[in-house]
PDB file of C-alpha atoms in Angstrom:
ATOM      1  CA  MET A   1      -4.542  17.441  13.442  1.00  0.00           C
ATOM      2  CA  LEU A   2      -7.397  18.644  11.270  1.00  0.00           C
ATOM      3  CA  ILE A   3      -8.507  17.728   7.824  1.00  0.00           C
ATOM      4  CA  GLU A   4     -11.009  20.014   6.153  1.00  0.00           C
ATOM      5  CA  GLY A   5     -11.719  21.199   9.676  1.00  0.00           C
ATOM      6  CA  LYS A   6     -12.425  17.579  11.009  1.00  0.00           C
ATOM      7  CA  GLU A   7     -10.261  16.086  13.734  1.00  0.00           C
ATOM      8  CA  LEU A   8      -8.080  13.268  12.678  1.00  0.00           C
ATOM      9  CA  LYS A   9      -8.342  10.187  15.098  1.00  0.00           C
ATOM     10  CA  VAL A  10      -6.118   7.081  15.474  1.00  0.00           C
ATOM     11  CA  LEU A  11      -7.608   4.027  14.122  1.00  0.00           C
ATOM     12  CA  ARG A  12      -4.535   1.777  14.187  1.00  0.00           C
ATOM     13  CA  ASP A  13      -1.200   2.936  15.675  1.00  0.00           C
ATOM     14  CA  GLU A  14       2.192   1.958  14.222  1.00  0.00           C
ATOM     15  CA  ALA A  15       2.955  -1.027  16.538  1.00  0.00           C
ATOM     16  CA  GLU A  16      -0.613  -2.610  15.753  1.00  0.00           C
ATOM     17  CA  ILE A  17       0.230  -2.017  11.900  1.00  0.00           C
ATOM     18  CA  GLN A  18       3.526  -3.498  12.085  1.00  0.00           C
ATOM     19  CA  LYS A  19       2.457  -6.656  14.206  1.00  0.00           C
ATOM     20  CA  ARG A  20      -0.228  -7.461  11.664  1.00  0.00           C
ATOM     21  CA  VAL A  21       2.180  -6.811   8.713  1.00  0.00           C
ATOM     22  CA  ARG A  22       4.543  -9.383  10.186  1.00  0.00           C
ATOM     23  CA  GLU A  23       1.640 -11.904  10.770  1.00  0.00           C
ATOM     24  CA  ILE A  24       0.732 -11.351   7.021  1.00  0.00           C
ATOM     25  CA  ALA A  25       4.412 -11.897   6.015  1.00  0.00           C
ATOM     26  CA  ASP A  26       4.264 -15.129   8.149  1.00  0.00           C
ATOM     27  CA  SER A  27       1.336 -16.527   6.327  1.00  0.00           C
ATOM     28  CA  LEU A  28       2.911 -15.723   2.948  1.00  0.00           C
ATOM     29  CA  ASN A  29       6.137 -17.229   3.978  1.00  0.00           C
ATOM     30  CA  GLU A  30       4.330 -20.431   4.860  1.00  0.00           C
ATOM     31  CA  ARG A  31       2.123 -20.549   1.877  1.00  0.00           C
ATOM     32  CA  PHE A  32       5.167 -20.070  -0.719  1.00  0.00           C
ATOM     33  CA  LYS A  33       8.036 -21.331   1.500  1.00  0.00           C
ATOM     34  CA  GLU A  34      11.106 -21.249  -1.003  1.00  0.00           C
ATOM     35  CA  GLU A  35       9.046 -20.470  -4.162  1.00  0.00           C
ATOM     36  CA  GLU A  36       9.693 -17.295  -5.989  1.00  0.00           C
ATOM     37  CA  ILE A  37       6.897 -14.722  -5.905  1.00  0.00           C
ATOM     38  CA  TYR A  38       6.028 -11.418  -7.661  1.00  0.00           C
ATOM     39  CA  ILE A  39       4.791  -8.673  -5.404  1.00  0.00           C
ATOM     40  CA  ILE A  40       2.556  -6.320  -7.258  1.00  0.00           C
ATOM     41  CA  CYS A  41       2.387  -2.935  -5.462  1.00  0.00           C
ATOM     42  CA  VAL A  42      -0.628  -0.937  -6.333  1.00  0.00           C
ATOM     43  CA  LEU A  43       0.289   2.654  -6.140  1.00  0.00           C
ATOM     44  CA  LYS A  44       0.434   4.832  -4.485  1.00  0.00           C
ATOM     45  CA  GLY A  45      -1.462   3.870  -1.491  1.00  0.00           C
ATOM     46  CA  SER A  46      -0.014   0.547  -0.791  1.00  0.00           C
ATOM     47  CA  ILE A  47       3.721   1.504  -1.027  1.00  0.00           C
ATOM     48  CA  MET A  48       4.255   1.811   2.828  1.00  0.00           C
ATOM     49  CA  PHE A  49       2.513  -1.572   3.473  1.00  0.00           C
ATOM     50  CA  THR A  50       4.484  -3.249   0.436  1.00  0.00           C
ATOM     51  CA  VAL A  51       7.751  -1.918   1.830  1.00  0.00           C
ATOM     52  CA  ASP A  52       7.161  -3.208   5.376  1.00  0.00           C
ATOM     53  CA  LEU A  53       5.791  -6.514   3.961  1.00  0.00           C
ATOM     54  CA  ILE A  54       8.697  -7.417   1.779  1.00  0.00           C
ATOM     55  CA  LYS A  55      11.266  -6.649   4.581  1.00  0.00           C
ATOM     56  CA  ASN A  56       9.551  -9.707   6.475  1.00  0.00           C
ATOM     57  CA  LEU A  57       9.249 -12.158   3.321  1.00  0.00           C
ATOM     58  CA  LYS A  58      11.918 -14.777   3.053  1.00  0.00           C
ATOM     59  CA  MET A  59      11.425 -16.306  -0.347  1.00  0.00           C
ATOM     60  CA  PRO A  60      13.121 -14.895  -3.482  1.00  0.00           C
ATOM     61  CA  LEU A  61      10.833 -12.158  -4.803  1.00  0.00           C
ATOM     62  CA  ARG A  62      10.508  -9.434  -7.569  1.00  0.00           C
ATOM     63  CA  THR A  63       8.590  -6.435  -7.018  1.00  0.00           C
ATOM     64  CA  GLU A  64       6.357  -4.781  -9.646  1.00  0.00           C
ATOM     65  CA  PHE A  65       4.410  -1.406  -9.309  1.00  0.00           C
ATOM     66  CA  ILE A  66       1.209  -0.486 -11.093  1.00  0.00           C
ATOM     67  CA  ARG A  67      -1.068   2.546 -10.700  1.00  0.00           C
ATOM     68  CA  LEU A  68      -4.768   2.373 -10.621  1.00  0.00           C
ATOM     69  CA  ALA A  69      -6.946   5.331  -9.376  1.00  0.00           C
ATOM     70  CA  SER A  70     -10.532   5.312  -8.212  1.00  0.00           C
ATOM     71  CA  TYR A  71     -10.798   8.126  -5.411  1.00  0.00           C
ATOM     72  CA  GLY A  72      -9.631  11.418  -7.089  1.00  0.00           C
ATOM     73  CA  HIS A  73      -9.866  14.211  -4.617  1.00  0.00           C
ATOM     74  CA  ASP A  74     -12.929  13.031  -2.776  1.00  0.00           C
ATOM     75  CA  PHE A  75     -13.735  11.169   0.473  1.00  0.00           C
ATOM     76  CA  THR A  76     -15.479   8.293  -1.430  1.00  0.00           C
ATOM     77  CA  SER A  77     -14.562   6.078  -4.470  1.00  0.00           C
ATOM     78  CA  SER A  78     -15.811   7.493  -7.844  1.00  0.00           C
ATOM     79  CA  GLY A  79     -16.971   4.134  -8.725  1.00  0.00           C
ATOM     80  CA  LYS A  80     -14.806   4.113 -11.851  1.00  0.00           C
ATOM     81  CA  VAL A  81     -11.270   2.467 -12.146  1.00  0.00           C
ATOM     82  CA  LYS A  82      -8.691   4.145 -14.135  1.00  0.00           C
ATOM     83  CA  ALA A  83      -5.508   2.167 -15.186  1.00  0.00           C
ATOM     84  CA  VAL A  84      -2.908   4.801 -14.928  1.00  0.00           C
ATOM     85  CA  ASP A  85       0.015   2.251 -15.441  1.00  0.00           C
ATOM     86  CA  ILE A  86      -0.613  -1.426 -15.375  1.00  0.00           C
ATOM     87  CA  SER A  87       2.410  -2.753 -17.393  1.00  0.00           C
ATOM     88  CA  LEU A  88       3.568  -6.027 -15.941  1.00  0.00           C
ATOM     89  CA  PRO A  89       6.293  -8.576 -16.885  1.00  0.00           C
ATOM     90  CA  ASP A  90       5.252 -12.126 -18.121  1.00  0.00           C
ATOM     91  CA  LEU A  91       3.601 -13.732 -15.242  1.00  0.00           C
ATOM     92  CA  ASN A  92       2.785 -16.948 -16.879  1.00  0.00           C
ATOM     93  CA  GLY A  93       3.510 -19.943 -14.420  1.00  0.00           C
ATOM     94  CA  LYS A  94       4.511 -17.520 -11.799  1.00  0.00           C
ATOM     95  CA  ASN A  95       3.265 -16.914  -8.183  1.00  0.00           C
ATOM     96  CA  ALA A  96       1.873 -13.456  -7.863  1.00  0.00           C
ATOM     97  CA  VAL A  97       0.780 -11.424  -4.809  1.00  0.00           C
ATOM     98  CA  ILE A  98      -1.259  -8.308  -5.305  1.00  0.00           C
ATOM     99  CA  VAL A  99      -0.618  -5.955  -2.370  1.00  0.00           C
ATOM    100  CA  GLU A 100      -3.246  -3.243  -1.960  1.00  0.00           C
ATOM    101  CA  ASP A 101      -4.005  -0.776   0.971  1.00  0.00           C
ATOM    102  CA  ILE A 102      -7.705  -0.996   1.213  1.00  0.00           C
ATOM    103  CA  ILE A 103     -10.426  -2.867  -0.503  1.00  0.00           C
ATOM    104  CA  ASP A 104     -13.820  -1.171  -0.355  1.00  0.00           C
ATOM    105  CA  THR A 105     -16.264  -1.314  -3.194  1.00  0.00           C
ATOM    106  CA  GLY A 106     -14.085  -4.049  -4.676  1.00  0.00           C
ATOM    107  CA  ARG A 107     -14.079  -2.679  -8.040  1.00  0.00           C
ATOM    108  CA  THR A 108     -10.336  -1.906  -8.284  1.00  0.00           C
ATOM    109  CA  ALA A 109      -9.547  -5.422  -6.882  1.00  0.00           C
ATOM    110  CA  LYS A 110     -11.961  -7.094  -9.331  1.00  0.00           C
ATOM    111  CA  PHE A 111     -10.654  -5.196 -12.174  1.00  0.00           C
ATOM    112  CA  LEU A 112      -6.909  -6.028 -11.292  1.00  0.00           C
ATOM    113  CA  VAL A 113      -7.646  -9.656 -10.663  1.00  0.00           C
ATOM    114  CA  ASP A 114      -9.636  -9.951 -13.990  1.00  0.00           C
ATOM    115  CA  PHE A 115      -6.753  -8.208 -15.818  1.00  0.00           C
ATOM    116  CA  ILE A 116      -4.180 -10.775 -14.530  1.00  0.00           C
ATOM    117  CA  HIS A 117      -6.349 -13.646 -15.288  1.00  0.00           C
ATOM    118  CA  MET A 118      -7.220 -12.538 -18.796  1.00  0.00           C
ATOM    119  CA  ASN A 119      -3.460 -11.841 -19.919  1.00  0.00           C
ATOM    120  CA  PHE A 120      -1.619 -14.596 -17.763  1.00  0.00           C
ATOM    121  CA  LYS A 121      -1.947 -18.117 -16.526  1.00  0.00           C
ATOM    122  CA  VAL A 122      -0.403 -17.564 -13.277  1.00  0.00           C
ATOM    123  CA  LYS A 123       0.459 -20.506 -10.905  1.00  0.00           C
ATOM    124  CA  ASN A 124      -1.076 -18.974  -7.951  1.00  0.00           C
ATOM    125  CA  LEU A 125      -2.552 -15.273  -7.556  1.00  0.00           C
ATOM    126  CA  VAL A 126      -3.057 -14.035  -3.799  1.00  0.00           C
ATOM    127  CA  PHE A 127      -4.854 -10.817  -3.328  1.00  0.00           C
ATOM    128  CA  CYS A 128      -3.515  -9.172  -0.112  1.00  0.00           C
ATOM    129  CA  SER A 129      -4.990  -6.040   1.353  1.00  0.00           C
ATOM    130  CA  LEU A 130      -4.058  -4.132   4.508  1.00  0.00           C
ATOM    131  CA  MET A 131      -7.606  -3.169   5.208  1.00  0.00           C
ATOM    132  CA  ASP A 132     -10.943  -4.711   4.147  1.00  0.00           C
ATOM    133  CA  LYS A 133     -13.987  -2.510   4.282  1.00  0.00           C
ATOM    134  CA  LYS A 134     -16.604  -5.056   3.644  1.00  0.00           C
ATOM    135  CA  CYS A 135     -19.448  -2.856   4.300  1.00  0.00           C
ATOM    136  CA  LYS A 136     -18.881  -0.941   1.152  1.00  0.00           C
ATOM    137  CA  ARG A 137     -18.421  -3.820  -1.187  1.00  0.00           C
ATOM    138  CA  GLU A 138     -20.232  -3.512  -4.491  1.00  0.00           C
ATOM    139  CA  VAL A 139     -18.908  -6.480  -6.402  1.00  0.00           C
ATOM    140  CA  ASP A 140     -18.338 -10.089  -5.331  1.00  0.00           C
ATOM    141  CA  ILE A 141     -14.667 -10.242  -4.546  1.00  0.00           C
ATOM    142  CA  GLN A 142     -12.726 -10.988  -1.261  1.00  0.00           C
ATOM    143  CA  PRO A 143      -9.051 -10.591  -0.440  1.00  0.00           C
ATOM    144  CA  ASP A 144      -7.323 -13.811   0.136  1.00  0.00           C
ATOM    145  CA  ILE A 145      -5.600 -12.267   3.235  1.00  0.00           C
ATOM    146  CA  TYR A 146      -6.083  -8.843   4.939  1.00  0.00           C
ATOM    147  CA  GLY A 147      -4.848  -7.032   7.952  1.00  0.00           C
ATOM    148  CA  PHE A 148      -7.811  -5.350   9.504  1.00  0.00           C
ATOM    149  CA  GLU A 149     -11.557  -5.211   8.754  1.00  0.00           C
ATOM    150  CA  ILE A 150     -12.847  -1.767   9.056  1.00  0.00           C
ATOM    151  CA  ASP A 151     -16.177  -0.017   9.042  1.00  0.00           C
ATOM    152  CA  ASP A 152     -17.123   2.977   6.891  1.00  0.00           C
ATOM    153  CA  LYS A 153     -14.515   5.706   7.853  1.00  0.00           C
ATOM    154  CA  PHE A 154     -12.287   7.910   5.653  1.00  0.00           C
ATOM    155  CA  LEU A 155      -8.784   6.793   6.331  1.00  0.00           C
ATOM    156  CA  VAL A 156      -5.387   8.514   5.951  1.00  0.00           C
ATOM    157  CA  GLY A 157      -1.913   7.540   6.763  1.00  0.00           C
ATOM    158  CA  TYR A 158       0.385   4.681   6.150  1.00  0.00           C
ATOM    159  CA  GLY A 159       0.252   5.427   2.480  1.00  0.00           C
ATOM    160  CA  LEU A 160      -3.309   6.531   2.353  1.00  0.00           C
ATOM    161  CA  ASP A 161      -4.063   9.946   1.464  1.00  0.00           C
ATOM    162  CA  TYR A 162      -6.467  12.837   1.142  1.00  0.00           C
ATOM    163  CA  LYS A 163      -5.508  14.971  -1.842  1.00  0.00           C
ATOM    164  CA  GLY A 164      -2.010  13.757  -1.893  1.00  0.00           C
ATOM    165  CA  TYR A 165      -1.351  14.440   1.789  1.00  0.00           C
ATOM    166  CA  TYR A 166      -0.936  12.445   4.932  1.00  0.00           C
ATOM    167  CA  ARG A 167       0.745   9.366   3.291  1.00  0.00           C
ATOM    168  CA  ASN A 168       3.833   9.880   5.542  1.00  0.00           C
ATOM    169  CA  LEU A 169       2.024   9.210   8.770  1.00  0.00           C
ATOM    170  CA  THR A 170       3.137   6.229  10.509  1.00  0.00           C
ATOM    171  CA  TYR A 171      -0.336   5.221  11.680  1.00  0.00           C
ATOM    172  CA  ILE A 172      -3.888   4.851  10.171  1.00  0.00           C
ATOM    173  CA  GLY A 173      -6.174   7.791  11.147  1.00  0.00           C
ATOM    174  CA  TYR A 174      -9.807   8.561  10.248  1.00  0.00           C
ATOM    175  CA  ILE A 175     -12.043  11.395  10.158  1.00  0.00           C
ATOM    176  CA  ASP A 176     -15.800  11.369  10.422  1.00  0.00           C
ATOM    177  CA  VAL A 177     -17.369  12.454   7.183  1.00  0.00           C
TER     178      VAL A 177
END
């Protein structure tokens, strides 16, 4: 498969992804036991990760969806976080788990964590990202739990897109840019 004339290569296949998602779910199951949690899915990229994750969670949970944007139609982050829809229920005294597809510059993660802390007094807040691109970090923030550490590649598949396409791939692919 080609994207902008560049070959799409497999970074993580479906089996690797599903194994790691189950491990992350096991960690959250152990951490929260029978306590209720709010899963906050950051749309659109983390939808597939969120769906697979919640299928493996055993505690009572509620799922919320928010939309933030920082990429637009380019291969790199714009550096600006746009809150498209960030309405959340009352999270005061609740356990909340932010589920994100990738943390790279950290700006989106920091924006969201700061937003929640400024608006709610949560019991516990966990930032969970499928991928951690530490090499691109520009702000001081780390996920509490992540699936894979990756180097500086442009990724598509398993929810990640390029110009709205490729989210439906069951694997995570990359192109050299």
